[in-house]
Coordinates of C-alpha atoms and ligand atoms in Angstrom, one line a residue:
M1 CA 19.5 2.6 -28.9
S2 CA 17.7 4.7 -26.3
T3 CA 18.9 5.7 -22.9
V4 CA 17.0 4.6 -19.8
Y5 CA 17.9 6.2 -16.4
Y6 CA 17.6 4.1 -13.3
I7 CA 17.4 5.0 -9.6
S8 CA 17.3 2.3 -7.0
S9 CA 14.6 2.1 -4.4
R10 CA 17.2 1.3 -1.7
V11 CA 18.1 4.2 0.6
K12 CA 21.7 5.4 0.1
N13 CA 23.4 7.8 2.4
G14 CA 20.1 8.7 3.9
V15 CA 18.5 9.6 0.5
G16 CA 15.3 7.7 -0.4
L17 CA 13.4 7.3 -3.6
L18 CA 11.4 10.5 -3.2
N19 CA 14.5 12.7 -3.1
K20 CA 16.3 10.6 -5.7
L21 CA 13.4 11.3 -8.0
V22 CA 13.9 15.0 -7.4
R23 CA 17.6 14.7 -8.3
L24 CA 16.8 12.7 -11.4
M25 CA 14.2 15.2 -12.7
K26 CA 16.7 18.0 -12.1
E27 CA 19.5 16.3 -14.1
I28 CA 17.5 15.4 -17.2
E29 CA 16.8 18.3 -19.5
I30 CA 13.3 18.2 -21.1
D31 CA 13.5 21.0 -23.7
W32 CA 9.8 21.3 -24.3
I33 CA 9.1 22.4 -20.8
K34 CA 9.2 26.1 -21.2
K35 CA 7.8 29.2 -19.5
N36 CA 4.0 29.1 -19.7
S37 CA 3.9 25.8 -21.5
L38 CA 1.0 23.5 -20.5
I39 CA 2.4 20.2 -19.3
C40 CA 0.2 17.2 -18.5
V41 CA 1.4 14.7 -16.0
K42 CA -0.4 11.5 -17.0
V43 CA -1.2 9.3 -14.0
H44 CA -3.6 6.5 -13.0
F45 CA -5.7 7.7 -10.1
G46 CA -6.3 4.0 -9.1
E47 CA -9.5 2.0 -9.1
D48 CA -11.7 2.2 -6.0
G49 CA -10.2 -0.3 -3.6
N50 CA -6.8 -0.4 -5.3
T51 CA -3.7 0.8 -3.3
A52 CA -0.9 0.1 -5.7
F53 CA -1.1 3.1 -8.0
V54 CA 1.8 5.6 -8.0
S55 CA 1.6 7.7 -4.8
P56 CA 0.7 11.4 -5.2
L57 CA 3.8 12.2 -3.2
Y58 CA 5.9 11.2 -6.2
V59 CA 3.6 13.0 -8.6
R60 CA 4.1 16.2 -6.6
K61 CA 7.9 16.0 -7.3
V62 CA 7.3 15.8 -11.0
V63 CA 4.9 18.8 -10.8
D64 CA 7.4 20.9 -8.8
R65 CA 10.0 20.3 -11.5
I66 CA 7.7 21.5 -14.2
K67 CA 6.9 24.7 -12.1
Q68 CA 10.6 25.3 -11.6
E69 CA 11.0 25.6 -15.4
G70 CA 8.1 28.0 -15.6
G71 CA 5.7 25.5 -17.1
I72 CA 2.0 25.1 -16.1
P73 CA 1.4 21.6 -14.9
Y74 CA -1.9 19.7 -14.6
I75 CA -2.6 16.1 -13.7
G76 CA -4.7 14.0 -16.1
D77 CA -6.3 10.6 -16.5
T78 CA -9.2 9.3 -18.7
N79 CA -12.5 7.6 -17.8
T80 CA -12.8 3.9 -17.9
L81 CA -14.7 1.6 -20.3
Y82 CA -16.2 -0.4 -17.6
S83 CA -18.6 0.6 -14.8
G84 CA -17.5 2.1 -11.5
R85 CA -16.6 5.4 -10.1
R86 CA -14.0 6.1 -12.8
K87 CA -16.4 5.7 -15.6
M88 CA -17.4 9.4 -15.7
G89 CA -15.5 12.6 -14.9
V90 CA -17.2 13.9 -11.8
T91 CA -17.1 10.7 -9.7
H92 CA -13.6 9.9 -11.2
L93 CA -12.3 13.2 -9.7
E94 CA -14.0 12.5 -6.4
L95 CA -12.1 9.2 -6.2
A96 CA -8.8 10.8 -7.2
L97 CA -9.2 13.2 -4.3
E98 CA -10.0 10.3 -2.0
H99 CA -6.8 8.7 -3.2
G100 CA -4.7 11.7 -2.2
F101 CA -4.5 13.7 -5.4
S102 CA -5.7 16.9 -3.7
Y103 CA -4.2 20.3 -4.6
P104 CA -2.3 20.7 -1.3
V105 CA -0.6 17.3 -2.0
V106 CA 0.1 17.4 -5.7
N107 CA 0.3 21.2 -6.3
A108 CA -1.6 21.1 -9.6
P109 CA -5.2 20.8 -10.7
L110 CA -6.7 17.6 -12.0
V111 CA -8.2 17.2 -15.4
I112 CA -10.2 14.3 -16.9
L113 CA -8.7 14.3 -20.3
D114 CA -11.7 12.9 -22.2
G115 CA -14.3 15.1 -20.3
I116 CA -17.1 14.5 -17.8
K117 CA -19.0 12.2 -20.1
S118 CA -16.0 10.9 -22.2
N119 CA -17.1 12.8 -25.3
S120 CA -14.0 14.9 -25.8
R121 CA -11.9 13.2 -28.4
V122 CA -9.5 13.8 -31.3
T123 CA -8.8 11.4 -34.2
V124 CA -5.2 10.7 -35.2
P125 CA -4.4 8.9 -38.5
V126 CA -1.8 6.2 -38.0
N127 CA -2.3 3.8 -41.0
L128 CA -1.2 0.7 -39.3
K129 CA -2.2 -3.0 -39.3
H130 CA -5.1 -2.8 -36.9
F131 CA -6.1 0.8 -37.1
Q132 CA -6.2 3.4 -39.8
D133 CA -6.7 6.0 -37.1
V134 CA -7.0 6.1 -33.3
S135 CA -9.3 8.1 -31.0
I136 CA -7.4 9.9 -28.3
A137 CA -8.8 12.0 -25.4
G138 CA -9.4 15.5 -26.6
E139 CA -7.5 17.4 -24.0
V140 CA -4.3 15.7 -24.9
K141 CA -3.9 17.8 -28.0
N142 CA -4.0 21.0 -25.8
S143 CA -0.8 19.9 -24.0
D144 CA 2.5 21.3 -25.0
G145 CA 4.1 18.1 -23.7
M146 CA 3.4 15.2 -21.4
I147 CA 5.2 13.3 -18.6
V148 CA 3.7 9.8 -18.4
V149 CA 4.0 8.4 -14.8
S150 CA 3.3 4.7 -14.8
H151 CA 3.2 1.9 -12.3
F152 CA 4.9 -1.1 -13.9
K153 CA 2.9 -4.3 -13.1
G154 CA 1.1 -7.3 -14.5
H155 CA -2.1 -7.2 -16.6
L156 CA -4.8 -9.7 -17.3
G157 CA -5.2 -9.0 -21.0
V158 CA -1.7 -8.4 -22.2
G159 CA 0.5 -9.7 -19.5
M160 CA 2.1 -6.5 -18.3
G161 CA 1.4 -2.7 -18.2
G162 CA 3.8 0.2 -18.2
A163 CA 4.4 3.2 -20.4
I164 CA 2.9 1.8 -23.6
K165 CA -0.2 0.8 -21.8
N166 CA -0.5 4.2 -20.0
L167 CA -0.2 5.9 -23.4
S168 CA -2.8 3.7 -25.0
M169 CA -5.5 2.5 -22.6
G170 CA -4.6 5.6 -20.5
L171 CA -5.1 8.2 -23.2
G172 CA -7.5 6.4 -25.6
T173 CA -11.2 7.4 -25.6
R174 CA -13.8 4.9 -24.5
K175 CA -14.4 3.9 -28.1
Q176 CA -10.6 3.3 -28.5
K177 CA -10.5 1.3 -25.3
Q178 CA -13.3 -0.9 -26.6
L179 CA -11.6 -1.4 -30.0
M180 CA -8.4 -2.3 -28.2
H181 CA -10.2 -4.7 -25.9
S182 CA -12.4 -6.5 -28.4
D183 CA -13.5 -6.5 -32.0
V184 CA -16.7 -8.0 -30.9
K185 CA -19.6 -5.8 -29.8
P186 CA -21.8 -5.9 -26.6
E187 CA -23.6 -9.0 -25.5
I188 CA -27.1 -8.9 -24.0
N189 CA -28.1 -10.8 -21.0
H190 CA -31.9 -10.7 -21.6
Q191 CA -32.7 -11.9 -18.0
K192 CA -31.0 -8.9 -16.5
C193 CA -32.7 -6.3 -18.9
I194 CA -35.4 -4.2 -17.2
K195 CA -36.2 -2.5 -20.6
C196 CA -35.4 1.0 -19.3
R197 CA -34.4 2.1 -22.8
K198 CA -31.3 3.9 -21.5
C199 CA -29.1 2.1 -24.0
V200 CA -31.5 2.7 -26.8
N201 CA -31.4 6.5 -26.1
I202 CA -27.7 6.8 -25.7
C203 CA -26.5 4.7 -28.7
P204 CA -24.8 7.3 -31.1
V205 CA -25.6 5.2 -34.2
E206 CA -29.1 4.1 -33.2
C207 CA -28.4 0.4 -33.6
I208 CA -30.2 -0.7 -30.4
S209 CA -34.0 -1.3 -30.7
L210 CA -36.6 -2.4 -28.1
D211 CA -39.5 -3.4 -30.3
E212 CA -42.2 -5.6 -28.9
G213 CA -40.3 -5.8 -25.6
V214 CA -37.2 -7.5 -27.1
L215 CA -33.9 -5.7 -27.0
E216 CA -31.8 -6.2 -30.1
I217 CA -28.4 -4.8 -31.2
D218 CA -27.6 -4.5 -34.9
L219 CA -23.9 -5.5 -34.7
S220 CA -23.3 -4.7 -38.3
T221 CA -23.7 -1.0 -37.5
C222 CA -22.4 -0.9 -33.9
I223 CA -19.2 1.1 -33.6
G224 CA -18.1 -0.5 -30.3
C225 CA -18.1 2.8 -28.4
A226 CA -19.3 1.1 -25.2
E227 CA -21.7 3.9 -24.3
C228 CA -24.5 1.4 -23.8
I229 CA -22.4 -0.8 -21.5
V230 CA -21.6 1.9 -19.1
T231 CA -25.1 3.3 -19.2
C232 CA -27.0 0.1 -18.5
P233 CA -28.1 0.2 -14.8
T234 CA -28.4 -3.5 -14.3
G235 CA -25.2 -4.9 -16.0
A236 CA -27.3 -6.5 -18.7
L237 CA -24.8 -5.4 -21.4
K238 CA -21.3 -6.9 -21.2
I239 CA -18.2 -6.7 -23.3
L240 CA -17.1 -9.9 -24.9
W241 CA -13.4 -10.2 -24.0
N242 CA -12.5 -12.5 -26.8
E243 CA -9.9 -10.5 -28.7
T244 CA -6.6 -12.5 -28.8
P245 CA -4.1 -11.2 -26.3
E246 CA -1.5 -10.9 -29.1
N247 CA -3.7 -8.6 -31.2
M248 CA -4.7 -6.6 -28.1
A249 CA -1.0 -6.0 -27.3
E250 CA -0.4 -4.8 -30.9
K251 CA -3.5 -2.5 -30.7
L252 CA -2.0 -1.0 -27.5
S253 CA 1.2 -0.2 -29.4
E254 CA -0.7 1.3 -32.3
T255 CA -2.8 3.5 -30.0
A256 CA 0.3 4.6 -28.2
Y257 CA 1.8 5.5 -31.5
G258 CA -1.1 7.8 -32.3
A259 CA -0.9 9.5 -28.9
V260 CA 2.8 10.2 -29.4
K261 CA 2.2 11.5 -32.9
L262 CA -0.5 13.9 -31.6
L263 CA 2.1 15.8 -29.6
D264 CA 5.0 15.3 -32.1
G265 CA 6.8 13.1 -29.6
R266 CA 6.9 15.6 -26.7
Y267 CA 6.7 12.9 -24.1
F268 CA 8.8 11.8 -21.2
Y269 CA 8.3 8.5 -19.3
I270 CA 8.7 7.5 -15.7
N271 CA 8.1 3.9 -14.7
F272 CA 7.8 3.0 -11.0
L273 CA 9.0 -0.6 -10.4
I274 CA 7.9 -0.7 -6.8
N275 CA 5.0 -2.7 -5.3
I276 CA 4.9 -4.7 -8.5
T277 CA 1.5 -6.4 -8.4
P278 CA 0.3 -9.3 -10.6
N279 CA -2.6 -7.2 -12.0
C280 CA -3.2 -3.6 -13.1
D281 CA -4.4 -0.7 -11.0
C282 CA -7.8 -0.9 -12.7
L283 CA -8.7 -3.8 -10.3
G284 CA -10.5 -3.0 -7.1
A285 CA -7.9 -4.9 -5.0
S286 CA -4.1 -5.0 -4.9
D287 CA -2.5 -8.4 -4.4
N288 CA 1.0 -8.9 -2.8
S289 CA 4.0 -7.8 -4.8
I290 CA 5.4 -10.6 -7.0
V291 CA 9.1 -9.4 -7.0
E292 CA 11.1 -7.2 -4.7
D293 CA 11.0 -3.5 -5.2
I294 CA 13.5 -2.3 -7.8
G295 CA 13.2 1.5 -8.2
V296 CA 12.3 4.1 -10.9
L297 CA 13.2 4.2 -14.6
A298 CA 13.0 7.2 -16.8
S299 CA 13.4 7.7 -20.6
F300 CA 12.2 9.6 -23.6
D301 CA 11.4 6.3 -25.3
P302 CA 8.3 4.3 -24.2
V303 CA 9.5 1.1 -25.8
A304 CA 12.9 1.2 -24.3
I305 CA 11.6 2.0 -20.8
D306 CA 9.1 -0.9 -20.9
A307 CA 11.8 -3.2 -22.3
A308 CA 14.2 -2.3 -19.5
S309 CA 11.4 -2.6 -16.9
L310 CA 10.5 -6.1 -18.1
D311 CA 14.1 -7.2 -18.1
M312 CA 14.6 -5.9 -14.5
V313 CA 11.4 -7.5 -13.2
N314 CA 12.5 -10.8 -14.7
Q315 CA 15.9 -10.5 -13.0
A316 CA 14.5 -9.4 -9.7
K317 CA 14.2 -11.7 -6.7
R318 CA 10.8 -13.1 -6.2
T319 CA 8.9 -12.3 -3.0
Q320 CA 7.4 -14.9 -0.7
N321 CA 3.6 -15.2 -0.3
S322 CA 2.5 -14.0 -3.8
V323 CA 0.7 -15.6 -6.7
L324 CA 4.0 -16.1 -8.5
S325 CA 5.5 -19.6 -8.4
P326 CA 9.3 -19.7 -7.6
E327 CA 10.2 -21.5 -10.9
G328 CA 10.4 -20.0 -14.4
K329 CA 12.0 -16.9 -15.8
D330 CA 9.2 -14.9 -17.4
V331 CA 7.5 -13.4 -14.4
F332 CA 4.3 -12.0 -16.1
K333 CA 4.0 -15.0 -18.5
D334 CA 4.1 -17.3 -15.4
I335 CA 1.1 -15.5 -14.0
H336 CA -0.8 -14.7 -17.3
S337 CA 0.1 -17.7 -19.3
H338 CA -2.3 -16.9 -22.2
T339 CA -0.5 -13.6 -22.9
N340 CA 2.8 -12.6 -24.7
P341 CA 3.9 -9.8 -22.3
A342 CA 6.8 -8.7 -24.6
R343 CA 4.5 -8.2 -27.6
Q344 CA 3.8 -4.5 -26.9
I345 CA 7.5 -4.0 -26.9
T346 CA 8.5 -6.0 -30.0
Y347 CA 5.5 -4.7 -32.0
G348 CA 6.1 -1.1 -30.7
E349 CA 9.6 -1.3 -32.3
E350 CA 8.2 -2.7 -35.5
I351 CA 5.9 0.2 -36.0
G352 CA 8.4 2.9 -35.0
L353 CA 7.1 3.7 -31.6
G354 CA 10.6 3.4 -30.1
S355 CA 13.6 1.1 -29.7
K356 CA 13.7 -2.1 -27.6
N357 CA 17.5 -1.7 -27.4
Y358 CA 18.4 0.4 -24.5
K359 CA 21.4 1.6 -22.5
L360 CA 20.8 1.5 -18.8
V361 CA 22.4 4.5 -16.9
E362 CA 22.3 3.9 -13.1
M363 CA 22.4 7.2 -11.3
G364 CA 24.9 7.2 -8.5
Y365 CA 22.6 8.2 -5.7
Ligands
LIG401 S1 -21.3 -0.1 -28.3 FE1 -22.0 2.0 -28.9 S2 -22.6 1.7 -31.0 FE2 -22.6 -0.3 -30.1 S3 -24.6 -0.7 -29.4 FE3 -23.5 0.2 -27.7 S4 -23.9 2.4 -27.8 FE4 -24.5 1.5 -29.8
LIG402 S1 -29.9 -0.1 -20.5 FE1 -29.7 -2.2 -19.8 S2 -31.6 -2.6 -18.7 FE2 -31.9 -0.7 -19.9 S3 -32.9 -1.5 -21.8 FE3 -30.6 -1.4 -22.2 S4 -29.9 -3.5 -21.7 FE4 -31.9 -3.3 -20.8

């Protein structure tokens, strides 16, 4: 059984969530934060147009705690699989600054963990059902430990996203993201193709050809790295999102397992259960919250913290004026009926990522 700490978002004796977080971080001893240790604070900078990502004001408090212990913090995220400003390091950083993650606010530098062009990677053997090994952003291995700050909310593909999703989609390379999303390779829309050859030139295994004016992909040798998809200027190459949601959830847990293994488990997790939106912060719009704000959870176990988060969301009072219907008990299943939101948690326990049994400790402030 793992311990999950809880602070309420309600103001008590004049103390709000920001200062409660400071107290919580002070009370919990994280023994791998030492003098001169490099500590990554993993966040999600938020897609362009999204407003639900965890505020840099909270991230600052985590950074300050690391500095108090003599550690050297930096704030990290990885590039996306899909097109947009977060698909490459430079524009990703510009967007992060636009979203308030500037040095004066967060008190630490920003690092794109898989590099400017997403080619910094490290392979971690896991020997599990879906993956023999997983591909993790290269700069993760240079951390002495990581604090994973996650916004807990719904997700189109797997029902919900929290610590496990931040460890997996959030730390996986573009190739790993593609493998988690789909076993099937890119699909060509020939009508949109302007025959610019950009995909032909970037494919690392040379499986795209443009002979006699016809673009073809040899799917038997495609490794699903998605380089061609993000390079195509016209959107002629698309991902086929036809992996089953159950398999996708299991792949998330396996990738998270590899990320944790890479740092020998030196991770701490903070889930924000506020502004709980129906979809993830990768979307360019944030819909109304589906349940009332709850607070912040913290734990050394990614499975336990997500299990506790899911239980608390299901028990929370539903808001008015959201996509969620007032009936039913499984909040994320109600919204994303094709998914099994708890599968990341149950499978995570099966493979040894953590324990779904938790003891909730409510902090008295
Ligand atoms: S996904 Fe990667 S390997 Fe497959 S065709 Fe595109 S660039 Fe080539
Ligand atoms: S990058 Fe896109 S537009 Fe250019 S050749 Fe490839 S599919 Fe066609």
